[in-house]
CSV table of C-alpha atoms in Angstrom, one decimal:
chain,number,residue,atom,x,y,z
A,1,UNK,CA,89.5,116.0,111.4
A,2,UNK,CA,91.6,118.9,110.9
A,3,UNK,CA,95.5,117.7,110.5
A,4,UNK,CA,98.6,119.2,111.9
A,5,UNK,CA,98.9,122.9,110.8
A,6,UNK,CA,101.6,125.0,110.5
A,7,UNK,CA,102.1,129.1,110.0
A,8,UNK,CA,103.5,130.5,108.4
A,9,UNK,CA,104.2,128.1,105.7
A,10,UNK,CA,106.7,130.8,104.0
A,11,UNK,CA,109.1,133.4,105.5
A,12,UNK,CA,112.1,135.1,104.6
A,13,UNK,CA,114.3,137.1,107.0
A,14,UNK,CA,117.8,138.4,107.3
A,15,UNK,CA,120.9,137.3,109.7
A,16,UNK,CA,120.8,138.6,113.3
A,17,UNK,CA,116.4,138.8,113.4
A,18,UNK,CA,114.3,136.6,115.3
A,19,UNK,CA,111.8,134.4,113.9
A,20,UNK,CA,108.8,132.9,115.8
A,21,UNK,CA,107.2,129.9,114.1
A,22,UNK,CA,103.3,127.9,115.2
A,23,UNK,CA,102.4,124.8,115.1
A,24,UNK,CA,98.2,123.8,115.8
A,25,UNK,CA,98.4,119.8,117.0
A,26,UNK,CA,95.7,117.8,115.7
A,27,UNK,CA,92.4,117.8,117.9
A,28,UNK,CA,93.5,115.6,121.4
A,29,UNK,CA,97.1,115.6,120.8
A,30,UNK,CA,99.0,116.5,123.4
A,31,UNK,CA,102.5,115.8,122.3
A,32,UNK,CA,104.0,117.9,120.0
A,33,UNK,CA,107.7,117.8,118.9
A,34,UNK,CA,109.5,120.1,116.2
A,35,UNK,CA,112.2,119.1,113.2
A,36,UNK,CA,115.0,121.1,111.6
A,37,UNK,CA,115.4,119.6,108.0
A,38,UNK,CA,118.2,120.8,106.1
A,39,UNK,CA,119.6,119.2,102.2
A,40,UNK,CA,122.5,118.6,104.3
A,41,UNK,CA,121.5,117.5,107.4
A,42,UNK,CA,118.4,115.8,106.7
A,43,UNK,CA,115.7,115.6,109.5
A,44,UNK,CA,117.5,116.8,112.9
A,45,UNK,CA,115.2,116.7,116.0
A,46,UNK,CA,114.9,119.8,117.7
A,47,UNK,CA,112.6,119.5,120.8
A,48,UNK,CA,109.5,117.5,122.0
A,49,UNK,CA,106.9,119.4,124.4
A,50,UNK,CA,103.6,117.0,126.3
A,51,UNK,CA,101.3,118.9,128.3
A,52,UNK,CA,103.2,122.4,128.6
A,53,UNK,CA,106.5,120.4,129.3
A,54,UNK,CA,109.3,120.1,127.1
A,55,UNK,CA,110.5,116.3,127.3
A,56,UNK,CA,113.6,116.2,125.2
A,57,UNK,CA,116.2,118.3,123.2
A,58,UNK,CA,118.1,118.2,120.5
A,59,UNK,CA,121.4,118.6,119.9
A,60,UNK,CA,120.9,122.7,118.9
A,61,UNK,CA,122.2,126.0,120.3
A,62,UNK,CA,120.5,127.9,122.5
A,63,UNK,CA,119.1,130.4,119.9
A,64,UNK,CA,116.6,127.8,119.4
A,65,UNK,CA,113.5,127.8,121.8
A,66,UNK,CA,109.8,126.6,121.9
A,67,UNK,CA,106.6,126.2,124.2
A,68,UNK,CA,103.7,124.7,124.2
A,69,UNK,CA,100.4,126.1,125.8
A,70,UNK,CA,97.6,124.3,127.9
A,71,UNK,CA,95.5,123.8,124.3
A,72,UNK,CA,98.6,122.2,123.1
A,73,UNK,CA,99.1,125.0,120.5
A,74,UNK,CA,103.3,125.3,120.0
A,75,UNK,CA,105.7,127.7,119.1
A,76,UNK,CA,109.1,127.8,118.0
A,77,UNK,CA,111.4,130.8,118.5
A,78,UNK,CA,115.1,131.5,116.7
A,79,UNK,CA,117.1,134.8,117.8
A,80,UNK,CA,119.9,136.1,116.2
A,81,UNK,CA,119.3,133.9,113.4
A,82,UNK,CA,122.1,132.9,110.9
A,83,UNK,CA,122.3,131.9,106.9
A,84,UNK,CA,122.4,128.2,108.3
A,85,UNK,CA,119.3,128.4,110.0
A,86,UNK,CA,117.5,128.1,106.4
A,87,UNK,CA,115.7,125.3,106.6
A,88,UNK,CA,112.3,123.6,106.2
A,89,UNK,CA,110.8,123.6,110.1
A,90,UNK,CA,108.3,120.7,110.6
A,91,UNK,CA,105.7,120.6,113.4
A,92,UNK,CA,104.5,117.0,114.3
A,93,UNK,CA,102.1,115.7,116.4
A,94,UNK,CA,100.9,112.5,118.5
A,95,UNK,CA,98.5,111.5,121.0
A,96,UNK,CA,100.9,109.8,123.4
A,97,UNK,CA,103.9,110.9,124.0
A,98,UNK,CA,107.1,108.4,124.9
A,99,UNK,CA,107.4,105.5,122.9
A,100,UNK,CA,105.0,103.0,122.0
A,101,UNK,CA,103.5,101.6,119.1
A,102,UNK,CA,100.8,103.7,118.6
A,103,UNK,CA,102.6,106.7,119.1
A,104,UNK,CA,102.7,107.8,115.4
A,105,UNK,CA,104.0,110.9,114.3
A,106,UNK,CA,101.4,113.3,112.4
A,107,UNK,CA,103.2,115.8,110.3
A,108,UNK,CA,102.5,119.6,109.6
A,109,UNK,CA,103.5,120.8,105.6
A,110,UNK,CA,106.1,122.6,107.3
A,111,UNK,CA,107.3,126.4,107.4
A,112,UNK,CA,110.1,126.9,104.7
A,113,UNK,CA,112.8,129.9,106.7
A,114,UNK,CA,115.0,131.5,104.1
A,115,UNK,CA,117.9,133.4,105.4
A,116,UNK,CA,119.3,136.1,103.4
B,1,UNK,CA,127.1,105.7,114.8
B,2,UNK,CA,124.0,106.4,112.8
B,3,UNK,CA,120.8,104.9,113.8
B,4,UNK,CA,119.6,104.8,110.8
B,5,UNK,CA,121.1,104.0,107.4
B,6,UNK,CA,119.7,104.4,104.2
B,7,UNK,CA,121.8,103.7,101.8
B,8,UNK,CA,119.7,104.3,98.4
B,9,UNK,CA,119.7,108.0,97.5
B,10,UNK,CA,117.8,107.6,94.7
B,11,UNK,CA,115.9,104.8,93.2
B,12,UNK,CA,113.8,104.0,89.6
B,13,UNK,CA,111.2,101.6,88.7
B,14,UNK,CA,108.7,101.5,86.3
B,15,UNK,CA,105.1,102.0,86.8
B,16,UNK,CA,103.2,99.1,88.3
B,17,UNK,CA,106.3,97.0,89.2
B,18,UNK,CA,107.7,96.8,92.9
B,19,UNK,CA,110.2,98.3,94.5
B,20,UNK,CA,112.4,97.7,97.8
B,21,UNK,CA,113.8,100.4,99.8
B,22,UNK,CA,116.8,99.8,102.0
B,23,UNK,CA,117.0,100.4,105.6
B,24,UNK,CA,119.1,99.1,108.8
B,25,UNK,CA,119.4,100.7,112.1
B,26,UNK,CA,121.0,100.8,115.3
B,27,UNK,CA,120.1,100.1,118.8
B,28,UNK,CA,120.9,98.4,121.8
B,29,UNK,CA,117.1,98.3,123.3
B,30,UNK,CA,115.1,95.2,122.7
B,31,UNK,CA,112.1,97.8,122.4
B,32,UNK,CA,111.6,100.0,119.6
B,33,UNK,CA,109.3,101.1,116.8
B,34,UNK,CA,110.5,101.4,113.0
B,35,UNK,CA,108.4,103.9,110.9
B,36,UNK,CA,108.3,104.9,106.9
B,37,UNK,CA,107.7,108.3,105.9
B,38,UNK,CA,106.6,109.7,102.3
B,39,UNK,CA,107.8,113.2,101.9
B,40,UNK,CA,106.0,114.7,98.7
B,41,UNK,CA,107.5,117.6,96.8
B,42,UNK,CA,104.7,119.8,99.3
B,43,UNK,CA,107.1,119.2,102.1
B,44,UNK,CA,104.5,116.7,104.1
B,45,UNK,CA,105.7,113.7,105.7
B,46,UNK,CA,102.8,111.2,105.4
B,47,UNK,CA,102.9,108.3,107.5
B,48,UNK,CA,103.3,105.1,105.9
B,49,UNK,CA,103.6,102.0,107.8
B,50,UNK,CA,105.2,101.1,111.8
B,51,UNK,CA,106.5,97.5,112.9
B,52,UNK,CA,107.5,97.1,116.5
B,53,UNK,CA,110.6,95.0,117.4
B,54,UNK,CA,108.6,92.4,119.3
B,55,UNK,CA,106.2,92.1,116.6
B,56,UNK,CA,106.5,88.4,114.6
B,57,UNK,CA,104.7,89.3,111.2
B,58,UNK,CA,105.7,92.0,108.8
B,59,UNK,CA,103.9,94.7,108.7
B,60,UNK,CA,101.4,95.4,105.7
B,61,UNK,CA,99.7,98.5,104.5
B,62,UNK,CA,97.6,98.3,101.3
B,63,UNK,CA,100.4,98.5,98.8
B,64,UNK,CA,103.2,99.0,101.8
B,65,UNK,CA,104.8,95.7,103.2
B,66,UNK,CA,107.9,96.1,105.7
B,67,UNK,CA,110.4,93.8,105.1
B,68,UNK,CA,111.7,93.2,108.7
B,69,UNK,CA,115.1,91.0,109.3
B,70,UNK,CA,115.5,91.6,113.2
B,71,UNK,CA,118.8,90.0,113.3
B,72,UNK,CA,120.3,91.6,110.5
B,73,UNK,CA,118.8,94.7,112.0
B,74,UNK,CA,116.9,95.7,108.3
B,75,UNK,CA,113.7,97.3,107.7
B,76,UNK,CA,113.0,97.4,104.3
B,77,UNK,CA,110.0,98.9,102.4
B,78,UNK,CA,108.5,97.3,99.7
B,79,UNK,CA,106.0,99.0,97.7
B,80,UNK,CA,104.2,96.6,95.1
B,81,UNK,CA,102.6,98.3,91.8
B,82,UNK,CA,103.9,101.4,91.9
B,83,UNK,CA,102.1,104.2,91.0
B,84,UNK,CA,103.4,107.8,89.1
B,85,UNK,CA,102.3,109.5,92.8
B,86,UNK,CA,104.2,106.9,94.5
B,87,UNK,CA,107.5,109.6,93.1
B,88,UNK,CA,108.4,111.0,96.2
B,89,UNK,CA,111.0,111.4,99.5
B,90,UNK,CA,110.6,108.2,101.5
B,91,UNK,CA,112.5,108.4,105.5
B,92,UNK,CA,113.3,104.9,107.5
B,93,UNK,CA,112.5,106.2,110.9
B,94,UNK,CA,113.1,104.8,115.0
B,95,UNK,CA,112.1,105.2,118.2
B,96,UNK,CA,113.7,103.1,120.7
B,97,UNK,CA,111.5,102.3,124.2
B,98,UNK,CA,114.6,104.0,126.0
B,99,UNK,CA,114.9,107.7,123.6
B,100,UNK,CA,112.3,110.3,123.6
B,101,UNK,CA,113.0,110.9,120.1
B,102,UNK,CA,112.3,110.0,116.5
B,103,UNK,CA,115.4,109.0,114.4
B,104,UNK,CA,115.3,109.4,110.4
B,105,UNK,CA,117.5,108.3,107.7
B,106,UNK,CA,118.6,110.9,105.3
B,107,UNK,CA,115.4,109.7,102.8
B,108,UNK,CA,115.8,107.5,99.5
B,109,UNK,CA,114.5,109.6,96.5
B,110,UNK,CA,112.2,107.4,94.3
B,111,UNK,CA,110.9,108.1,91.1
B,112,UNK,CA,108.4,106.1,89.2
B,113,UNK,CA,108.6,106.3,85.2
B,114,UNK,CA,105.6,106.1,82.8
């Protein structure tokens, strides 16, 4: 089956513009939850959405918002965006959502955001 | 705190010997799941191997064992014969029964020589 995918995979945009980033979940997931991963930083959680419902948020401004639609398709949005927001954004996916042991994490190849 | 350390930034071995990778976390719950993630050069984590805290044997995947010390709060990853694809990112991850998130470490950088 079709993995997690992400679009687009490349994008370069200057301080102060808005960037809107998508994420397709895998066929019957319904969790989807997005990563910030910086050299620096490393993986930073950003937000987790189940069924149209964000469940948790990260520890990030406001600038940073998503959604997730009734076939599970997300989005990410970032206004006013800022050199520091370069950064690879991964998309992942699970069937569950919560812990639990089969809750595994399906990764998207990610959508590299250069700031200039 | 961190929840997750790892303390390796970046790690040799030859091809077809094996290799540990360090990890120890953090947590107060007596429920949680530990993950590995290989992170490719593409940018893809790929899932590697999960071990649960209540679980009582390591966990094994093909060539993937997890080395898990439950008192001394360590997750290791042992990959046996390494391979030249085997070069790659690889993240300690957790999720803890009481979080709705994922954890990672900042990532151990191996690289397997000819």
């Amino acid at each position: 089956k079709a993995g997690v995918t992400q679009t687009p995979r490349y994008l370069i945009k200057t301080r102060g513009q808005q960037v809107t980033l998508s994420c397709s979940p895998i066929s019957g997931h319904r969790s989807v939850s997005w990563y910030q991963q910086t050299p620096g930083q490393g993986l930073q959680f950003l937000f987790e959405y189940f069924s149209e419902t964000q469940r948790n948020k990260g520890n990030f401004p406001g600038r940073f918002s998503g959604r997730q639609f009734s076939n599970s398709r997300s989005e990410m949005n970032v206004s006013t965006l800022e050199l520091g927001d370069s950064a690879l954004y991964l998309c992942a996916s699970s069937f569950l959502a919560g812990f639990s042991g089969a809750n595994v994490l399906t990764f998207g190849a990610g959508s590299r955001l250069t700031v200039l | 705190a961190q929840k997750i350390t790892q303390t390796q930034p970046g790690m040799f071995v030859q091809e077809k010997e094996a290799v540990t990778l360090d990890c120890t976390y953090d947590t107060s719950d007596q429920s949680y799941g530990l993950f590995w993630y290989k992170q490719p050069s593409s940018g893809e984590m790929i899932f590697l191997i999960y071990q649960g805290s209540y679980d009582e044997q390591n966990a094994t995947e093909g060539r993937y064992s997890l080395n898990f010390q439950k008192a001394r709060k360590s997750a290791n990853l042992v990959i046996s014969a390494s391979q030249l694809g085997d070069s790659a990112m690889y993240f300690c991850a957790m999720r803890e029964l009481t979080g709705n998130q994922f954890y990672f470490g900042t990532g151990t950088s191996l690289t397997v020589i000819p």
